[in-house]
XYZ file of C-alpha atoms in Angstrom:
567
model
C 64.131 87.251 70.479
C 60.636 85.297 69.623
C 60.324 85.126 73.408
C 60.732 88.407 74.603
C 56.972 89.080 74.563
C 56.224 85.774 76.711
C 58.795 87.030 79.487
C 58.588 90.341 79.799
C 55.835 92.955 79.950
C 55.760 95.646 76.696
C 57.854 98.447 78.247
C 60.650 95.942 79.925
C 60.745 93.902 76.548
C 61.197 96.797 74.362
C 64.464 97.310 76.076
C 65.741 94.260 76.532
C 64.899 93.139 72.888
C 67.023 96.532 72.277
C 69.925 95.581 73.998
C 70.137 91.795 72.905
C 70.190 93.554 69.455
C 72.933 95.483 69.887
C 75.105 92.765 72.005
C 74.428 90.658 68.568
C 75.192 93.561 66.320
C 78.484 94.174 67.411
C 80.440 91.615 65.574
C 83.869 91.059 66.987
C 86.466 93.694 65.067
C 89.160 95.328 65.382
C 88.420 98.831 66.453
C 85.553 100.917 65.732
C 84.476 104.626 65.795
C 81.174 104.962 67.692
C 78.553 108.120 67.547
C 76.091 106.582 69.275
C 74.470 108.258 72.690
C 75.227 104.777 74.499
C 76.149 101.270 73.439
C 77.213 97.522 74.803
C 80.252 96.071 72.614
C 80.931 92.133 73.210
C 84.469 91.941 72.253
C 86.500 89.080 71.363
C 89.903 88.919 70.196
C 92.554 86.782 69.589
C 96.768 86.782 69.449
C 98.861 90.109 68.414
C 95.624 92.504 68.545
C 96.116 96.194 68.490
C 92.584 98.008 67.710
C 91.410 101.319 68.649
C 88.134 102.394 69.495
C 87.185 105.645 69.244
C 84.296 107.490 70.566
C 82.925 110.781 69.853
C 79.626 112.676 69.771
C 78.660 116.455 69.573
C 77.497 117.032 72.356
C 78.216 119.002 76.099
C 78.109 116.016 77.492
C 80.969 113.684 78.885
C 81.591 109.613 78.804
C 81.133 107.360 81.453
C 83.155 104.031 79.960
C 82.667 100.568 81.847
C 84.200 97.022 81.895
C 81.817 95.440 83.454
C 83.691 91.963 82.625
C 87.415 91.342 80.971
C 89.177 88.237 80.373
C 92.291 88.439 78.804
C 95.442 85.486 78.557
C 96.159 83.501 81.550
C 99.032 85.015 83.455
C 99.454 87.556 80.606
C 101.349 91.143 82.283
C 100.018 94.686 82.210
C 103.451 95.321 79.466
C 102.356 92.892 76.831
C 98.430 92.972 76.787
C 95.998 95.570 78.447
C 93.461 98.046 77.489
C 94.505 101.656 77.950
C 92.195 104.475 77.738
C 92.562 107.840 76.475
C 90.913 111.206 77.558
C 90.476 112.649 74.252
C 89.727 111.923 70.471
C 93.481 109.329 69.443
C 95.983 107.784 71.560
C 97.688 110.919 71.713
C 95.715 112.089 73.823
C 96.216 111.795 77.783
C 96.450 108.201 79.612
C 93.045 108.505 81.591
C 93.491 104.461 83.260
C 94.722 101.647 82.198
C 93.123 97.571 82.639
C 94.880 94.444 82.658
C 95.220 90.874 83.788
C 95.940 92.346 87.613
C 93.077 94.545 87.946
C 91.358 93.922 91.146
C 88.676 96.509 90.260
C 85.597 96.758 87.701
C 86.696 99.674 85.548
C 84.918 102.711 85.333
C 86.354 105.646 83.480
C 85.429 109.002 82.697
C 86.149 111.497 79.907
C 86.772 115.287 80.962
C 84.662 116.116 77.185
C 82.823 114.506 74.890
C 85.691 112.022 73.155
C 87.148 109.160 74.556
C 89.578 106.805 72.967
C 90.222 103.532 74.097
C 93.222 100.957 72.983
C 93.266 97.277 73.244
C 96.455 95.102 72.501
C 97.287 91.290 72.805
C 100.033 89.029 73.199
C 101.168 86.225 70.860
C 99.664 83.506 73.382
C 97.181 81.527 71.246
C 93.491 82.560 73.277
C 90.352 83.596 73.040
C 89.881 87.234 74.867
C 86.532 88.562 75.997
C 85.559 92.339 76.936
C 81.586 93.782 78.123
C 81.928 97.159 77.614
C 79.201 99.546 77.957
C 79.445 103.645 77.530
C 76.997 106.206 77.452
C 76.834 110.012 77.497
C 76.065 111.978 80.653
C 75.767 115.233 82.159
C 77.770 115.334 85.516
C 75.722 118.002 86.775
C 72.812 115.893 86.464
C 72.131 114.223 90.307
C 70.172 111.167 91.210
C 68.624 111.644 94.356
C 69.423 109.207 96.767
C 72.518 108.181 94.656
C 75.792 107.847 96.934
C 77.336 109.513 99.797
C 79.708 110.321 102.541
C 78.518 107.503 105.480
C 79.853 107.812 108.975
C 79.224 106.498 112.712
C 79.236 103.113 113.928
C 76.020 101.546 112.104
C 73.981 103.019 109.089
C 71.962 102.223 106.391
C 71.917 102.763 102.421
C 69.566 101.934 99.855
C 69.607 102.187 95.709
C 67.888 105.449 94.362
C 63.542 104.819 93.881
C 64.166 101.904 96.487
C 61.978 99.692 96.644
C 60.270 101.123 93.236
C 62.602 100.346 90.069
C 66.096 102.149 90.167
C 66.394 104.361 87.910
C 68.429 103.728 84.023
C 72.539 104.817 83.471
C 72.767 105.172 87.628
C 76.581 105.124 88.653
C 76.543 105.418 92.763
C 79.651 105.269 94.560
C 78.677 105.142 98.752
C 82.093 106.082 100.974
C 81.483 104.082 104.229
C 83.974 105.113 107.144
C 83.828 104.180 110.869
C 86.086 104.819 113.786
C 89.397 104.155 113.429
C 90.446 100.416 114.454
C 87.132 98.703 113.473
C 86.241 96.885 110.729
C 82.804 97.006 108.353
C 79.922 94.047 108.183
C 78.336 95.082 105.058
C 74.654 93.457 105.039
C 72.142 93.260 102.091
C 68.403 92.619 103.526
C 67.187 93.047 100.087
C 68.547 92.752 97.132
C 66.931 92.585 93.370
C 69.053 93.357 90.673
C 69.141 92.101 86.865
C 70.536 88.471 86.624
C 73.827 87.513 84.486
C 75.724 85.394 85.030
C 79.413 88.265 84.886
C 76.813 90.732 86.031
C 77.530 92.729 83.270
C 74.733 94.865 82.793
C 73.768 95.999 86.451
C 75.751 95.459 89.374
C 76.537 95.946 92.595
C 80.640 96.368 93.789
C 81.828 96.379 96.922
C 85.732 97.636 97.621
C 87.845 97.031 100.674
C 88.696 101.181 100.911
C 88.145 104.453 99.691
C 88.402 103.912 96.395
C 87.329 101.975 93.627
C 90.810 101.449 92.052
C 91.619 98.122 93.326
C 90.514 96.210 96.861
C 87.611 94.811 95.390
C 86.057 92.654 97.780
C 82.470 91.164 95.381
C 80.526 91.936 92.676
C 77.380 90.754 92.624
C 73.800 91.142 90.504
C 70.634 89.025 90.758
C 68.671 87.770 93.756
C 70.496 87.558 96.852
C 71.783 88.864 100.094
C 74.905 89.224 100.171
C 77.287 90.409 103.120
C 80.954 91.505 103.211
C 83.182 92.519 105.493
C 86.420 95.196 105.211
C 89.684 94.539 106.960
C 89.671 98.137 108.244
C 87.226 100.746 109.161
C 86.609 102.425 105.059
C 84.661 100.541 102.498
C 83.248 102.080 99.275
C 79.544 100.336 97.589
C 78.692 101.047 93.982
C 76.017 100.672 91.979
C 76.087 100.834 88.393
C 73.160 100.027 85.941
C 72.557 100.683 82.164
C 69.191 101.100 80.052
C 66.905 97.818 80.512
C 65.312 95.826 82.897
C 65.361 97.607 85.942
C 64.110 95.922 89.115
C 63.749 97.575 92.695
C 67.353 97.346 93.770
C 68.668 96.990 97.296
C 68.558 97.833 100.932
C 71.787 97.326 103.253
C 72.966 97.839 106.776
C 76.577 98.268 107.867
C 77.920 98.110 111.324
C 80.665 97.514 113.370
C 80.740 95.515 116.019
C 83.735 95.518 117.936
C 86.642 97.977 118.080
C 89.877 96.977 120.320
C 92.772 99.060 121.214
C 95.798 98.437 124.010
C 93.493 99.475 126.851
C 89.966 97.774 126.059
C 87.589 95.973 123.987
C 84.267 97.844 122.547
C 81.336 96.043 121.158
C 78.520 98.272 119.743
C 75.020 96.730 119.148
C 72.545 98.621 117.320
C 69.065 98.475 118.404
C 67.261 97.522 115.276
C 69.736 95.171 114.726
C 69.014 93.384 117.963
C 65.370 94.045 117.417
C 65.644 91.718 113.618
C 66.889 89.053 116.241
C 63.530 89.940 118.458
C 65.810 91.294 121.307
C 66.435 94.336 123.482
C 69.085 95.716 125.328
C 67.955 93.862 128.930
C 68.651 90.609 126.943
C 72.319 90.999 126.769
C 75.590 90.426 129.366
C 78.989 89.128 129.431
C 80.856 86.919 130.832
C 80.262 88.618 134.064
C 76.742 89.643 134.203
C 77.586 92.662 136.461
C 79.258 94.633 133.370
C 76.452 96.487 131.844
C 76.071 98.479 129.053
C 75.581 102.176 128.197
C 72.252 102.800 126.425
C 72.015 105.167 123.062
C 70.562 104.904 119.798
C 73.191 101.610 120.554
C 73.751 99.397 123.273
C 77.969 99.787 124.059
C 80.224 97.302 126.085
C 83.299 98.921 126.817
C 85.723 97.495 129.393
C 89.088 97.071 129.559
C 91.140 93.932 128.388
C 91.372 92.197 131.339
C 87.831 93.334 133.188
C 84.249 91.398 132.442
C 84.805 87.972 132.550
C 87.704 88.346 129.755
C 89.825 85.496 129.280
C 93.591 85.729 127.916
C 95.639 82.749 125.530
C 98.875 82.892 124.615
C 99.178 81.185 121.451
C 103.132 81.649 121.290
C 102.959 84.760 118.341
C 99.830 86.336 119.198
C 97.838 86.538 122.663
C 93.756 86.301 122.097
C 91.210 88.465 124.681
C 88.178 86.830 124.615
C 84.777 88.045 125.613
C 81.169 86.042 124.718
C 77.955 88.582 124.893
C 75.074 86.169 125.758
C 71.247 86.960 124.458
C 69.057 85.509 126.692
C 65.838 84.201 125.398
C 62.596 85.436 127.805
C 59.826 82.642 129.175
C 59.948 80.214 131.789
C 58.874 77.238 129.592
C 58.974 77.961 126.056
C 60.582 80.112 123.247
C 60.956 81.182 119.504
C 63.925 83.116 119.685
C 67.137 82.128 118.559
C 70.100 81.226 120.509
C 72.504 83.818 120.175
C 76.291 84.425 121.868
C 78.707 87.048 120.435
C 82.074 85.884 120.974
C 84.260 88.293 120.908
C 87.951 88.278 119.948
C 90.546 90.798 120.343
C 93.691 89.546 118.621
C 97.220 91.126 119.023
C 99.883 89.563 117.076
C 103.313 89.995 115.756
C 103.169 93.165 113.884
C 100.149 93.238 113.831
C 97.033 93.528 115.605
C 93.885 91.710 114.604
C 90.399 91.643 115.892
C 87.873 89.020 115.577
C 83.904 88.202 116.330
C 81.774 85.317 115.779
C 78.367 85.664 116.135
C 76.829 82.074 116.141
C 72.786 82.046 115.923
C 71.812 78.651 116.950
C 75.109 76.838 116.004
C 75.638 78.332 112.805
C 78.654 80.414 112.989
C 79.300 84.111 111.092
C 82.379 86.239 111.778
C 83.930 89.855 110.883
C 87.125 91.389 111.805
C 88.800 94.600 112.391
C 92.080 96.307 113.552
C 93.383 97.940 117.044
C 97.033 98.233 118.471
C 99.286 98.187 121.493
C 100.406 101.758 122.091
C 103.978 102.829 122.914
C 105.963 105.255 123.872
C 109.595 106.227 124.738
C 111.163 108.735 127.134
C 114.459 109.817 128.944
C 114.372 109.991 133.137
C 116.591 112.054 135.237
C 117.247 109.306 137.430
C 117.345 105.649 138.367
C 114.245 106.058 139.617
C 112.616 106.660 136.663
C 109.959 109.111 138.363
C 110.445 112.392 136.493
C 110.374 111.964 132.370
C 112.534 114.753 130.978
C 110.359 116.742 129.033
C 112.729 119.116 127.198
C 113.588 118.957 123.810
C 116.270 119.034 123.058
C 117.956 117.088 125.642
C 121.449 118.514 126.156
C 123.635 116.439 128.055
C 127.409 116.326 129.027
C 129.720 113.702 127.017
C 129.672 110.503 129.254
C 127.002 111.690 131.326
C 124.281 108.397 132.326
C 121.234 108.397 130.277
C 118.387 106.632 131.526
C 115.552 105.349 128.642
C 112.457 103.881 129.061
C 109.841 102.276 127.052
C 106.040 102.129 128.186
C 103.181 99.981 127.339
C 100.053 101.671 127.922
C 97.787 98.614 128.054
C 95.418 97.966 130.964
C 96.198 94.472 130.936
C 98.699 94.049 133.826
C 100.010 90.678 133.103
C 101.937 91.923 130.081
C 105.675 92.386 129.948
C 107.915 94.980 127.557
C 111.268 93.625 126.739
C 113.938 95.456 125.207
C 115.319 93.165 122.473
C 117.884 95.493 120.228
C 119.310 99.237 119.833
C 121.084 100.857 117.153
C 122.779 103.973 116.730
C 124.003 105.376 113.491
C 124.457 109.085 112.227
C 122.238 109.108 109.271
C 118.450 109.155 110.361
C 118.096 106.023 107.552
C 120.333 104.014 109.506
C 122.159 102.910 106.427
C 125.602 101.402 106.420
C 127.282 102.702 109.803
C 125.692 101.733 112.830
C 126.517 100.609 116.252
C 125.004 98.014 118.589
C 124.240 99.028 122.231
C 121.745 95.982 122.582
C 121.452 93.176 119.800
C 119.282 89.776 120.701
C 118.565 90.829 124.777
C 122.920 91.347 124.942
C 124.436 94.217 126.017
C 126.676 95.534 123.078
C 128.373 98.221 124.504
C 130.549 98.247 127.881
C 128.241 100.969 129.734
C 124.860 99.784 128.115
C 122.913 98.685 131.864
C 119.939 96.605 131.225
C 116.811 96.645 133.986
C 114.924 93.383 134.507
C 111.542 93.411 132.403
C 109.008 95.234 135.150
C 105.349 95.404 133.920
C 104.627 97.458 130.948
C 107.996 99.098 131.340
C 111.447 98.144 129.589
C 114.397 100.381 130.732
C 117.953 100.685 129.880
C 120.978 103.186 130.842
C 124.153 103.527 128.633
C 126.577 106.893 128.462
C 126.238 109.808 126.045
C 128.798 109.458 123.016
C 129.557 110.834 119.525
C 130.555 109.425 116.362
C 134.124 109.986 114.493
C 134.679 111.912 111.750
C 132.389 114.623 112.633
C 129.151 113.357 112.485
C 126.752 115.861 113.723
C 123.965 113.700 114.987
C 123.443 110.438 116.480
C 119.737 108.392 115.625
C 118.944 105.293 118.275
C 116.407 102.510 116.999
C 114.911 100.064 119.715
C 113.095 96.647 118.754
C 110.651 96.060 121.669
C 108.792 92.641 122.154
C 106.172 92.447 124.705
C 105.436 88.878 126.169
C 102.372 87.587 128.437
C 103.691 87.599 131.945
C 102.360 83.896 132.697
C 104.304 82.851 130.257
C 107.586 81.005 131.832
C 109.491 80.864 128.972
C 108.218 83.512 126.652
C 111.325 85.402 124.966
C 110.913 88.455 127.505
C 112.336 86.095 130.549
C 115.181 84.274 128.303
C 117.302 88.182 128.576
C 120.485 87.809 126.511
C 120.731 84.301 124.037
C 122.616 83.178 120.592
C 121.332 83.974 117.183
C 120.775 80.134 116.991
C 119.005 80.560 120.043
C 116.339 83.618 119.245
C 115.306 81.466 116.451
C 113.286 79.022 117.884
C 111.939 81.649 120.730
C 108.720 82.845 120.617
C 107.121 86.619 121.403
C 104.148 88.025 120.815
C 104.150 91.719 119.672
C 107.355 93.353 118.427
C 107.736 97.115 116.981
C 110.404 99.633 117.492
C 110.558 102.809 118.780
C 112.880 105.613 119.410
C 112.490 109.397 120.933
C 114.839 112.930 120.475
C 116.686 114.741 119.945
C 119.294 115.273 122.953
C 122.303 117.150 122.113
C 125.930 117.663 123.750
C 125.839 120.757 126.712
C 128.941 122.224 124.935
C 126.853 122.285 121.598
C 124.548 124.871 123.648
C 127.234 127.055 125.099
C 128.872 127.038 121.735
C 126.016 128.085 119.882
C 124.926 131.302 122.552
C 128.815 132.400 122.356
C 128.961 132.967 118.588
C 129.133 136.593 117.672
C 126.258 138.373 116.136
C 123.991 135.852 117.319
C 120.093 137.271 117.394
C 117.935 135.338 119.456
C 114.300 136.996 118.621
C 112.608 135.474 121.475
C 113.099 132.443 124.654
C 109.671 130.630 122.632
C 112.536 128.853 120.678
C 114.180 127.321 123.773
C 110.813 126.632 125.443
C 110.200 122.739 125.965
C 108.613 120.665 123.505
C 106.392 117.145 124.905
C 107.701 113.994 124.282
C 106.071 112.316 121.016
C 103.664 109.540 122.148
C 103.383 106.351 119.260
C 100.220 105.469 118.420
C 101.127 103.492 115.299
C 101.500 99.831 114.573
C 104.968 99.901 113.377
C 106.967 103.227 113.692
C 109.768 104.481 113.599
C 110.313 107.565 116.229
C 113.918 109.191 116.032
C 116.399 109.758 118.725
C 118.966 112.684 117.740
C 122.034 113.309 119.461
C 124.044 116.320 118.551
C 127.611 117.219 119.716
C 130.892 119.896 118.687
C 132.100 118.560 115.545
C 135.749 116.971 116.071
């Protein structure tokens, strides 16, 4: 303490001198009751602890509780030691959260009045456990300007409250970052000042991969730095959370997204200033064919489809890679001082899944974010062979027996892709539990009218005849697996058609999901329901057609209904 005066000025040292005193005053017990407006407990204990802390004030004013750093007994569970926090004056009172070995989170809890009761026990495992906590009293109608927020669009900005002057003392911020959907977040700090600790338990900065700040988290970080992280889809939440010394001037951070890929093309968004920190513009930049040029905004957009721009395709037996590079050009004949820049980037679809990826190397040194797009598909019935007219009523009533023709459709402006059919069920209960039949299993027809169509494109198509299940089932649910293969591929599991168990194991594809549409229903089912007596039909709008559901998921699960007269 002797020192404080040599390293900080008056004001600052008054604070921190403060604080160190009440980090050394609070002697390691077993439960306390606290009146205090706000206070830091260092907590240690040991085997078999069970101590309460109470807190309590009288005041209008609520608690804002923090565990800014926990360490409790290797590979200890959430059932035999935790902390557990109460939303009132005893344990009695409500559960408000609960922390423990697997929290992936830094704990922040608030009281709904002004008593808060929190509960830490131990197991019998011979260790030394550490808590930081630090609580204070607040008014929650009481805003910090500049403190949080909704953030949206492809690129923005955020900064702590009073940047770049000293942020201000008890500041919680929470910032909700969300983008378009199948993109992912670069989170960059340009500036960043914060107090130094080695935990950072006294001011922080956390970054979560979401919306919340439950779990996901992704840093935390204090200091001098600049950090940068990166979600794995397009929602990321920042907070900032400081408490009452040594404030410094706090941060200033940029997110963007870069690249956003879907079944039909690849997007890369570059925002101007952040071409302009490289010393670039916008006539700086092409592809891999320099006769795909961008549109022009507040950003500088490539968007082409998969298989347009210079884009080159690898099949790497489970996945299949698009790749794209975005060159910067330096300017001068003779010399330069810019840096070398290419964006490669990387649309990845896999095995259920679809994964996006983009390096951005700056003279050899290599940085790289990711985010999320999908194949679409979609099912439908055809009157025909042909498979030119989709049937687009629903229901679909049929006759017993009667040919239906199904098709499955990649919409994907890649052409060299193929959709394979690999397996359909059937069962009568919509969970496809224990009964279920096999019209396709493994690329083999199951059933003696099932017709199987060579793979063609982006289409896989099948026939089979309308039946009904025993016992009086009323309904009949169909579940496809679909794989979809690239085309140059000679021996990709969309060419090998029917094969063994044994077989299928050592085959490769690249995307599978499954996919089903409905309901169709037995004709009879229809004339039986318009003869039944005192029938009211209130208007034709309930007989009126209904469009075929289109899947824009990852992994669904669309259901195919048949109805028929029960037996």
């Amino acid at each position: 303490l002797m020192d404080c005066p040599r390293v900080f000025a008056w004001w600052r040292m008054k604070h921190y001198c403060k604080r160190t005193l009440d980090i050394l005053a609070s002697v390691p017990r077993c439960g306390a009751s606290l009146h205090e407006l706000n206070k830091v407990l260092s907590i240690e204990l040991n085997a078999n602890a069970n101590c309460v802390w109470q807190i309590q004030r009288n005041t209008n004013q609520t608690i804002r509780l923090l565990f800014s750093h926990f360490k409790f007994a290797p590979s200890s569970s959430c059932e035999t030691e935790s902390i557990k926090v109460y939303d009132g004056p005893s344990t009695n009172s409500p559960l408000l959260g609960q922390v423990c070995n697997d929290t992936d989170a830094v704990p922040v809890l608030q009281s709904s009045t002004n008593s808060l009761t929190f509960l830490i026990t131990t197991n019998s495992v011979a260790f030394t456990r550490n808590f930081f906590v630090f609580y204070y009293f607040f008014s929650p109608e009481t805003k910090i300007e500049n403190c949080g927020g909704q953030l949206t669009g492809p690129n923005g900005t955020l900064t702590s409250p009073n940047y770049p002057a000293a942020y201000p003392e008890f500041t919680y911020c929470v910032w909700h970052i969300k983008t378009a959907k199948n993109s992912k977040i670069n989170l960059q700090f340009q500036d960043f000042f914060l107090e130094l600790d080695q935990n950072c338990r006294f001011d922080f900065t956390a970054v979560y991969d979401g919306l919340t700040t439950n779990t996901g988290l992704i840093g935390k970080v204090c200091g001098r730095a600049q950090p940068a992280f990166e979600s794995s889809s397009n929602v990321m939440t920042v907070v900032l959370s400081t408490d009452y010394a040594n404030s410094y001037r706090g941060f200033s951070a940029r997110y963007t997204t870069f690249l956003t890929c879907s079944s039909d093309s690849m997007k890369i968004v570059l925002s101007k200033s952040y071409l302009a920190s490289l010393r670039y513009n916008e006539t700086h930049l092409q592809l891999n064919d320099p006769s795909c040029r961008p549109v022009v905004t507040e950003s500088v957009i490539f968007s082409f489809p998969l298989a347009s721009c210079g884009t080159t395709k690898k099949d790497e037996g489970h996945s299949i890679t698009y790749t794209n590079i975005v060159s910067l050009s330096a300017t001068g004949t003779i010399i330069t001082r810019q840096k070398s820049i290419e964006i490669i980037a990387k649309c990845k679809m896999e095995n259920n899944s679809t994964l996006e990826v983009i390096y951005i190397t700056k003279n050899n040194i290599i940085q790289n974010t990711t985010a999320v797009g999908r194949y679409k598909v979609s099912m439908s019935f055809y009157d025909t062979d042909s498979f030119s007219k989709p049937v687009r009523q629903s229901p679909y009533y049929v006759d017993l027996n009667q040919t239906l023709f199904a098709q499955v459709s990649l919409h994907s402006t890649d052409p060299n892709l193929l959709v394979f059919v690999d397996s359909c069920i059937a069962s009568p209960q919509p969970d496809f539990g224990s009964l279920t039949y096999d019209l396709i299993r493994s690329g083999c027809n199951k059933d003696d009218t099932v017709v199987t169509y060579p793979p063609l494109e982006h289409y896989g198509r099948f026939k089979f005849n309308a039946f009904r299940f025993l016992r009086s089932f009323a309904s009949v649910y169909l579940q496809c697996d679909i794989l979809i293969c690239d085309s140059k591929t000679t021996k990709s599991r969309c060419t090998e058609g029917c094969i063994s168990r044994q077989k299928r194991a050592i085959s490769s594809y690249t995307w599978k999901t499954n996919t089903v549409v409905g309901p169709i229903r037995l004709k009879r089912d229809l004339r039986a329901h318009f003869s039944r007596p005192q029938t009211t039909y209130h208007s034709q709008a309930s007989l009126q057609p209904l469009y075929l559901l289109r899947v824009h998921s990852l992994s669904f699960l669309l259901v195919l209904e048949k109805s028929y007269a029960r037996g």
